[in-house]
Amino acid sequence: CSAVAAAARIAAAAAAAGEPLPHELRLEDAGLVVDETALHVEPAPELPPPPPRERPPPAGQLSVEQLSALSCAFKEASPGGWMRLLDAAALLVAASADGRLPRGWQGVSTPGLMPALSPFDPTASGYLDWRELMSSLVAASFPSIMQASCADMADQVYMLQEVDDNGDGCVTLAQWNKVELWFQYKAFLPGSEDDLDAETAVAKQRESYDRATALKQVLWDMFSAGEGDAATLDIKATLLHLCPDRDMFLGIKKAFSVSTGSIKTNARATPAEVFKVVYPLGPDGGLPIHRSPFDMDAIAGVVDTVWQSRRAAAPANMPPSRGKPASAAAKGAAGGGADRSPNAPGAGDAAPDVVAITAEQLMYSAGGERLAARMLHRYQWKDVYVASKLL
């Protein structure tokens, strides 16, 4: 009876404490033995560390999770990309009401959003491409995107083309994830507390949320076409959407570097390459809604007119520099220089005798200025959040 009473006492104490009986209990003759060397219940394992979470961005800027949710909502509403400005404004208002947008967006209205969205419709068609809108929101949340130079963009084209096995200008998800983009390796300033080369980098990197890698998945969801393993992403079309800059002229120059693959800030683009700059995803989607007013022949005519007017000032007609033969001087001025591999950055820059123009020549000519004013405003970054607060 004493052994049973002792067992009852121990069990009651454990029950009152809300704890399991940790040790083995056994009756031996008339006594109760508590064997503390034998655990009846294994100790509970330690809880795994919580997954890293993204730090809240500044007011008005979207987190990666919010960018992903918003792009999925746009893609579900319009898989082809084009949608009415009113529909885009209504989607943003709904997203702000149900918490899919930051708190600073709460209270936005359709009348307030329409002036903010109208710059995405330079031809006054009543439609916008939500991928352009999302690209501006992405750049607002990732300032390092707009810090890319012309050389950075051309290098990115080269690196992605290196993993493009069949050379069709598109990559699969696995190939896309193989290449580190500039906003990944430029996310931290050397020498700062967040420098990944610092002594505490390993622990800090393990604890931090990798926003840049998460953004790559958002970009894949935005620009990939196809289903499942057959889905691919157009390299140049995606990078062209990441060229917009606070300075529109600089954005156009970066777009020329992407289209030509040239690291030079004055890359010369052929009519086909200018056509790609004007229509990164092709003109077909914009034809029914009058968003493709320039066809290939019209753009080729603009390029040819500008090129003909600039031939007198072309490098080939310039006097040779001192100490160089004329052919060498022309080659150097045209960016020939050292031999490059066919896919190397800068290898795509057009030869002097090929009909091709620079961004400067396009912007500062009558025909080119009209083309730029109507079709190249996509390379001017637009602060949608601030614009929505101005009404």
mmCIF file of C-alpha atoms in Angstrom, residues 159-374:
data_model
loop_
_atom_site.group_PDB
_atom_site.id
_atom_site.type_symbol
_atom_site.label_atom_id
_atom_site.label_comp_id
_atom_site.label_asym_id
_atom_site.label_seq_id
_atom_site.Cartn_x
_atom_site.Cartn_y
_atom_site.Cartn_z
ATOM 1 C CA MET A 159 25.889 35.468 -68.594
ATOM 2 C CA LEU A 160 22.328 34.394 -69.300
ATOM 3 C CA GLN A 161 23.148 33.528 -72.908
ATOM 4 C CA GLU A 162 25.977 31.338 -71.620
ATOM 5 C CA VAL A 163 23.460 29.029 -69.895
ATOM 6 C CA ASP A 164 21.034 29.132 -72.837
ATOM 7 C CA ASP A 165 21.812 25.686 -74.247
ATOM 8 C CA ASN A 166 19.833 25.917 -77.484
ATOM 9 C CA GLY A 167 20.598 29.576 -78.181
ATOM 10 C CA ASP A 168 16.965 30.599 -78.652
ATOM 11 C CA GLY A 169 17.275 33.611 -76.357
ATOM 12 C CA CYS A 170 15.144 32.005 -73.646
ATOM 13 C CA VAL A 171 16.052 30.164 -70.438
ATOM 14 C CA THR A 172 14.332 27.598 -68.279
ATOM 15 C CA LEU A 173 13.759 28.066 -64.552
ATOM 16 C CA ALA A 174 16.827 25.980 -63.709
ATOM 17 C CA GLN A 175 18.974 28.052 -66.084
ATOM 18 C CA TRP A 176 17.486 31.284 -64.739
ATOM 19 C CA ASN A 177 18.407 30.299 -61.187
ATOM 20 C CA LYS A 178 21.984 29.439 -62.188
ATOM 21 C CA VAL A 179 22.905 33.036 -62.993
ATOM 22 C CA GLU A 180 23.403 35.651 -60.295
ATOM 23 C CA LEU A 181 21.836 38.959 -61.289
ATOM 24 C CA TRP A 182 23.424 42.323 -60.528
ATOM 25 C CA PHE A 183 20.934 43.239 -57.805
ATOM 26 C CA GLN A 184 21.993 40.078 -55.972
ATOM 27 C CA TYR A 185 25.717 40.729 -55.870
ATOM 28 C CA LYS A 186 25.261 44.495 -55.473
ATOM 29 C CA ALA A 187 22.844 44.190 -52.576
ATOM 30 C CA PHE A 188 25.509 44.929 -49.945
ATOM 31 C CA LEU A 189 28.032 47.761 -49.833
ATOM 32 C CA PRO A 190 31.660 46.635 -49.325
ATOM 33 C CA GLY A 191 32.901 47.594 -45.885
ATOM 34 C CA SER A 192 29.435 48.147 -44.417
ATOM 35 C CA GLU A 193 27.906 46.180 -41.566
ATOM 36 C CA ASP A 194 26.101 44.050 -44.134
ATOM 37 C CA ASP A 195 29.241 43.213 -46.092
ATOM 38 C CA LEU A 196 29.061 39.509 -46.928
ATOM 39 C CA ASP A 197 32.865 39.309 -46.781
ATOM 40 C CA ALA A 198 32.951 40.406 -43.152
ATOM 41 C CA GLU A 199 33.862 37.937 -40.399
ATOM 42 C CA THR A 200 30.234 37.576 -39.318
ATOM 43 C CA ALA A 201 28.975 37.133 -42.852
ATOM 44 C CA VAL A 202 28.128 33.435 -42.596
ATOM 45 C CA ALA A 203 25.967 33.774 -39.491
ATOM 46 C CA LYS A 204 24.413 37.009 -40.723
ATOM 47 C CA GLN A 205 23.627 35.514 -44.119
ATOM 48 C CA ARG A 206 22.052 32.461 -42.495
ATOM 49 C CA GLU A 207 19.783 34.611 -40.379
ATOM 50 C CA SER A 208 18.807 37.081 -43.079
ATOM 51 C CA TYR A 209 16.028 36.834 -45.632
ATOM 52 C CA ASP A 210 17.396 36.652 -49.168
ATOM 53 C CA ARG A 211 15.197 39.274 -50.824
ATOM 54 C CA ALA A 212 17.128 39.305 -54.093
ATOM 55 C CA THR A 213 16.776 35.566 -54.691
ATOM 56 C CA ALA A 214 13.089 35.759 -53.798
ATOM 57 C CA LEU A 215 12.700 38.591 -56.309
ATOM 58 C CA LYS A 216 14.121 36.380 -59.069
ATOM 59 C CA GLN A 217 11.174 34.040 -58.551
ATOM 60 C CA VAL A 218 8.779 36.992 -58.815
ATOM 61 C CA LEU A 219 10.406 38.029 -62.105
ATOM 62 C CA TRP A 220 10.118 34.471 -63.375
ATOM 63 C CA ASP A 221 6.402 34.441 -62.538
ATOM 64 C CA MET A 222 5.948 37.790 -64.304
ATOM 65 C CA PHE A 223 7.760 37.090 -67.571
ATOM 66 C CA SER A 224 7.815 33.327 -68.078
ATOM 67 C CA ALA A 225 5.633 31.780 -70.758
ATOM 68 C CA GLY A 226 4.459 28.204 -71.002
ATOM 69 C CA GLU A 227 3.455 25.606 -68.452
ATOM 70 C CA GLY A 228 5.449 23.321 -66.166
ATOM 71 C CA ASP A 229 8.870 22.193 -67.330
ATOM 72 C CA ALA A 230 8.236 23.703 -70.771
ATOM 73 C CA ALA A 231 8.051 27.243 -69.362
ATOM 74 C CA THR A 232 10.780 29.621 -70.542
ATOM 75 C CA LEU A 233 11.733 33.254 -70.015
ATOM 76 C CA ASP A 234 12.842 35.675 -72.744
ATOM 77 C CA ILE A 235 16.253 36.979 -71.622
ATOM 78 C CA LYS A 236 16.292 40.351 -73.347
ATOM 79 C CA ALA A 237 12.588 41.084 -72.830
ATOM 80 C CA THR A 238 12.971 40.579 -69.086
ATOM 81 C CA LEU A 239 16.134 42.669 -68.815
ATOM 82 C CA LEU A 240 14.607 45.445 -70.924
ATOM 83 C CA HIS A 241 11.824 45.726 -68.346
ATOM 84 C CA LEU A 242 14.520 46.285 -65.702
ATOM 85 C CA CYS A 243 16.188 49.153 -67.610
ATOM 86 C CA PRO A 244 13.902 52.054 -66.550
ATOM 87 C CA ASP A 245 15.786 54.814 -64.767
ATOM 88 C CA ARG A 246 15.018 58.121 -63.103
ATOM 89 C CA ASP A 247 16.792 59.592 -66.136
ATOM 90 C CA MET A 248 14.866 58.388 -69.190
ATOM 91 C CA PHE A 249 17.863 58.943 -71.470
ATOM 92 C CA LEU A 250 20.032 56.696 -69.292
ATOM 93 C CA GLY A 251 17.275 54.085 -69.281
ATOM 94 C CA ILE A 252 17.200 54.099 -73.097
ATOM 95 C CA LYS A 253 20.987 53.757 -73.250
ATOM 96 C CA LYS A 254 20.817 50.725 -70.966
ATOM 97 C CA ALA A 255 18.098 49.287 -73.196
ATOM 98 C CA PHE A 256 20.382 49.709 -76.220
ATOM 99 C CA SER A 257 23.121 47.815 -74.352
ATOM 100 C CA VAL A 258 20.699 44.979 -73.615
ATOM 101 C CA SER A 259 19.412 44.759 -77.178
ATOM 102 C CA THR A 260 22.885 44.898 -78.756
ATOM 103 C CA GLY A 261 24.809 43.078 -76.025
ATOM 104 C CA SER A 262 27.394 45.877 -76.075
ATOM 105 C CA ILE A 263 29.035 47.142 -72.890
ATOM 106 C CA LYS A 264 29.566 50.585 -74.427
ATOM 107 C CA THR A 265 27.434 53.514 -73.312
ATOM 108 C CA ASN A 266 27.025 54.549 -76.962
ATOM 109 C CA ALA A 267 26.102 51.135 -78.366
ATOM 110 C CA ARG A 268 24.922 51.209 -81.993
ATOM 111 C CA ALA A 269 21.693 49.319 -82.651
ATOM 112 C CA THR A 270 20.410 47.976 -85.962
ATOM 113 C CA PRO A 271 16.742 48.398 -86.955
ATOM 114 C CA ALA A 272 15.918 44.935 -85.577
ATOM 115 C CA GLU A 273 17.622 45.782 -82.282
ATOM 116 C CA VAL A 274 15.798 49.124 -82.031
ATOM 117 C CA PHE A 275 12.569 47.235 -82.745
ATOM 118 C CA LYS A 276 13.334 44.999 -79.733
ATOM 119 C CA VAL A 277 13.901 48.080 -77.572
ATOM 120 C CA VAL A 278 10.538 49.512 -78.661
ATOM 121 C CA TYR A 279 8.637 46.236 -78.266
ATOM 122 C CA PRO A 280 10.444 44.013 -75.717
ATOM 123 C CA LEU A 281 7.706 41.372 -75.867
ATOM 124 C CA GLY A 282 6.762 41.951 -79.493
ATOM 125 C CA PRO A 283 4.134 44.211 -81.094
ATOM 126 C CA ASP A 284 1.378 41.649 -81.605
ATOM 127 C CA GLY A 285 -0.331 42.088 -78.231
ATOM 128 C CA GLY A 286 -0.639 45.835 -78.705
ATOM 129 C CA LEU A 287 -1.991 45.806 -82.252
ATOM 130 C CA PRO A 288 -5.717 45.412 -81.429
ATOM 131 C CA ILE A 289 -5.584 48.267 -78.897
ATOM 132 C CA HIS A 290 -3.501 50.670 -81.027
ATOM 133 C CA ARG A 291 -0.420 50.336 -78.829
ATOM 134 C CA SER A 292 1.868 49.345 -81.712
ATOM 135 C CA PRO A 293 1.782 52.376 -84.046
ATOM 136 C CA PHE A 294 5.270 51.720 -85.493
ATOM 137 C CA ASP A 295 5.807 48.540 -87.470
ATOM 138 C CA MET A 296 9.196 47.118 -88.440
ATOM 139 C CA ASP A 297 9.301 49.041 -91.727
ATOM 140 C CA ALA A 298 8.562 52.339 -89.976
ATOM 141 C CA ILE A 299 11.280 51.788 -87.376
ATOM 142 C CA ALA A 300 13.751 50.697 -90.058
ATOM 143 C CA GLY A 301 12.928 53.899 -91.942
ATOM 144 C CA VAL A 302 13.610 56.018 -88.850
ATOM 145 C CA VAL A 303 16.921 54.257 -88.215
ATOM 146 C CA ASP A 304 17.996 54.577 -91.849
ATOM 147 C CA THR A 305 17.097 58.280 -91.966
ATOM 148 C CA VAL A 306 19.049 59.022 -88.791
ATOM 149 C CA TRP A 307 22.003 56.924 -89.982
ATOM 150 C CA GLN A 308 22.117 58.651 -93.353
ATOM 151 C CA SER A 309 22.080 62.059 -91.670
ATOM 152 C CA ARG A 310 24.954 61.057 -89.400
ATOM 153 C CA ARG A 311 27.190 59.380 -91.952
ATOM 154 C CA ALA A 312 29.275 62.497 -92.407
ATOM 155 C CA ALA A 313 30.191 62.359 -88.723
ATOM 156 C CA ALA A 314 30.680 58.589 -88.612
ATOM 157 C CA PRO A 315 33.996 57.314 -87.146
ATOM 158 C CA ALA A 316 35.038 55.882 -90.531
ATOM 159 C CA ASN A 317 35.065 59.399 -92.031
ATOM 160 C CA MET A 318 36.992 60.968 -89.173
ATOM 161 C CA PRO A 319 40.705 61.744 -89.707
ATOM 162 C CA PRO A 320 42.975 59.085 -88.258
ATOM 163 C CA SER A 321 44.422 59.756 -84.840
ATOM 164 C CA ARG A 322 48.142 60.554 -84.631
ATOM 165 C CA GLY A 323 50.312 57.469 -84.939
ATOM 166 C CA LYS A 324 47.552 55.180 -86.222
ATOM 167 C CA PRO A 325 46.632 54.188 -89.756
ATOM 168 C CA ALA A 326 43.170 55.244 -90.878
ATOM 169 C CA SER A 327 41.730 51.735 -90.704
ATOM 170 C CA ALA A 328 42.986 51.223 -87.145
ATOM 171 C CA ALA A 329 41.632 54.587 -86.018
ATOM 172 C CA ALA A 330 38.223 53.819 -87.495
ATOM 173 C CA LYS A 331 38.198 50.407 -85.879
ATOM 174 C CA GLY A 332 39.104 51.852 -82.489
ATOM 175 C CA ALA A 333 36.493 54.576 -82.711
ATOM 176 C CA ALA A 334 33.847 52.051 -83.678
ATOM 177 C CA GLY A 335 34.625 49.894 -80.660
ATOM 178 C CA GLY A 336 36.538 47.165 -82.514
ATOM 179 C CA GLY A 337 39.628 46.925 -80.315
ATOM 180 C CA ALA A 338 40.668 43.496 -79.199
ATOM 181 C CA ASP A 339 39.062 40.427 -80.647
ATOM 182 C CA ARG A 340 36.079 39.083 -78.734
ATOM 183 C CA SER A 341 34.285 35.787 -78.737
ATOM 184 C CA PRO A 342 30.956 35.860 -80.605
ATOM 185 C CA ASN A 343 28.934 35.930 -77.376
ATOM 186 C CA ALA A 344 31.210 38.225 -75.355
ATOM 187 C CA PRO A 345 29.794 41.536 -74.080
ATOM 188 C CA GLY A 346 30.266 44.187 -76.731
ATOM 189 C CA ALA A 347 30.647 41.710 -79.579
ATOM 190 C CA GLY A 348 27.186 42.630 -80.868
ATOM 191 C CA ASP A 349 28.008 46.291 -81.511
ATOM 192 C CA ALA A 350 27.380 47.057 -85.196
ATOM 193 C CA ALA A 351 30.232 47.761 -87.623
ATOM 194 C CA PRO A 352 30.568 51.342 -88.952
ATOM 195 C CA ASP A 353 29.247 50.431 -92.418
ATOM 196 C CA VAL A 354 26.102 48.767 -91.014
ATOM 197 C CA VAL A 355 22.903 50.797 -90.725
ATOM 198 C CA ALA A 356 22.811 51.340 -86.966
ATOM 199 C CA ILE A 357 22.424 54.288 -84.596
ATOM 200 C CA THR A 358 23.148 55.168 -80.986
ATOM 201 C CA ALA A 359 20.646 56.253 -78.362
ATOM 202 C CA GLU A 360 21.952 59.825 -78.625
ATOM 203 C CA GLN A 361 21.394 59.876 -82.377
ATOM 204 C CA LEU A 362 17.874 58.542 -81.933
ATOM 205 C CA MET A 363 16.951 61.019 -79.203
ATOM 206 C CA TYR A 364 18.403 64.093 -80.915
ATOM 207 C CA SER A 365 16.898 63.734 -84.381
ATOM 208 C CA ALA A 366 13.471 64.763 -85.630
ATOM 209 C CA GLY A 367 12.224 61.311 -86.611
ATOM 210 C CA GLY A 368 13.880 59.582 -83.703
ATOM 211 C CA GLU A 369 12.541 62.067 -81.166
ATOM 212 C CA ARG A 370 8.986 61.330 -82.281
ATOM 213 C CA LEU A 371 9.586 57.594 -81.897
ATOM 214 C CA ALA A 372 11.143 58.071 -78.460
ATOM 215 C CA ALA A 373 8.356 60.365 -77.251
ATOM 216 C CA ARG A 374 5.637 57.880 -78.170
#
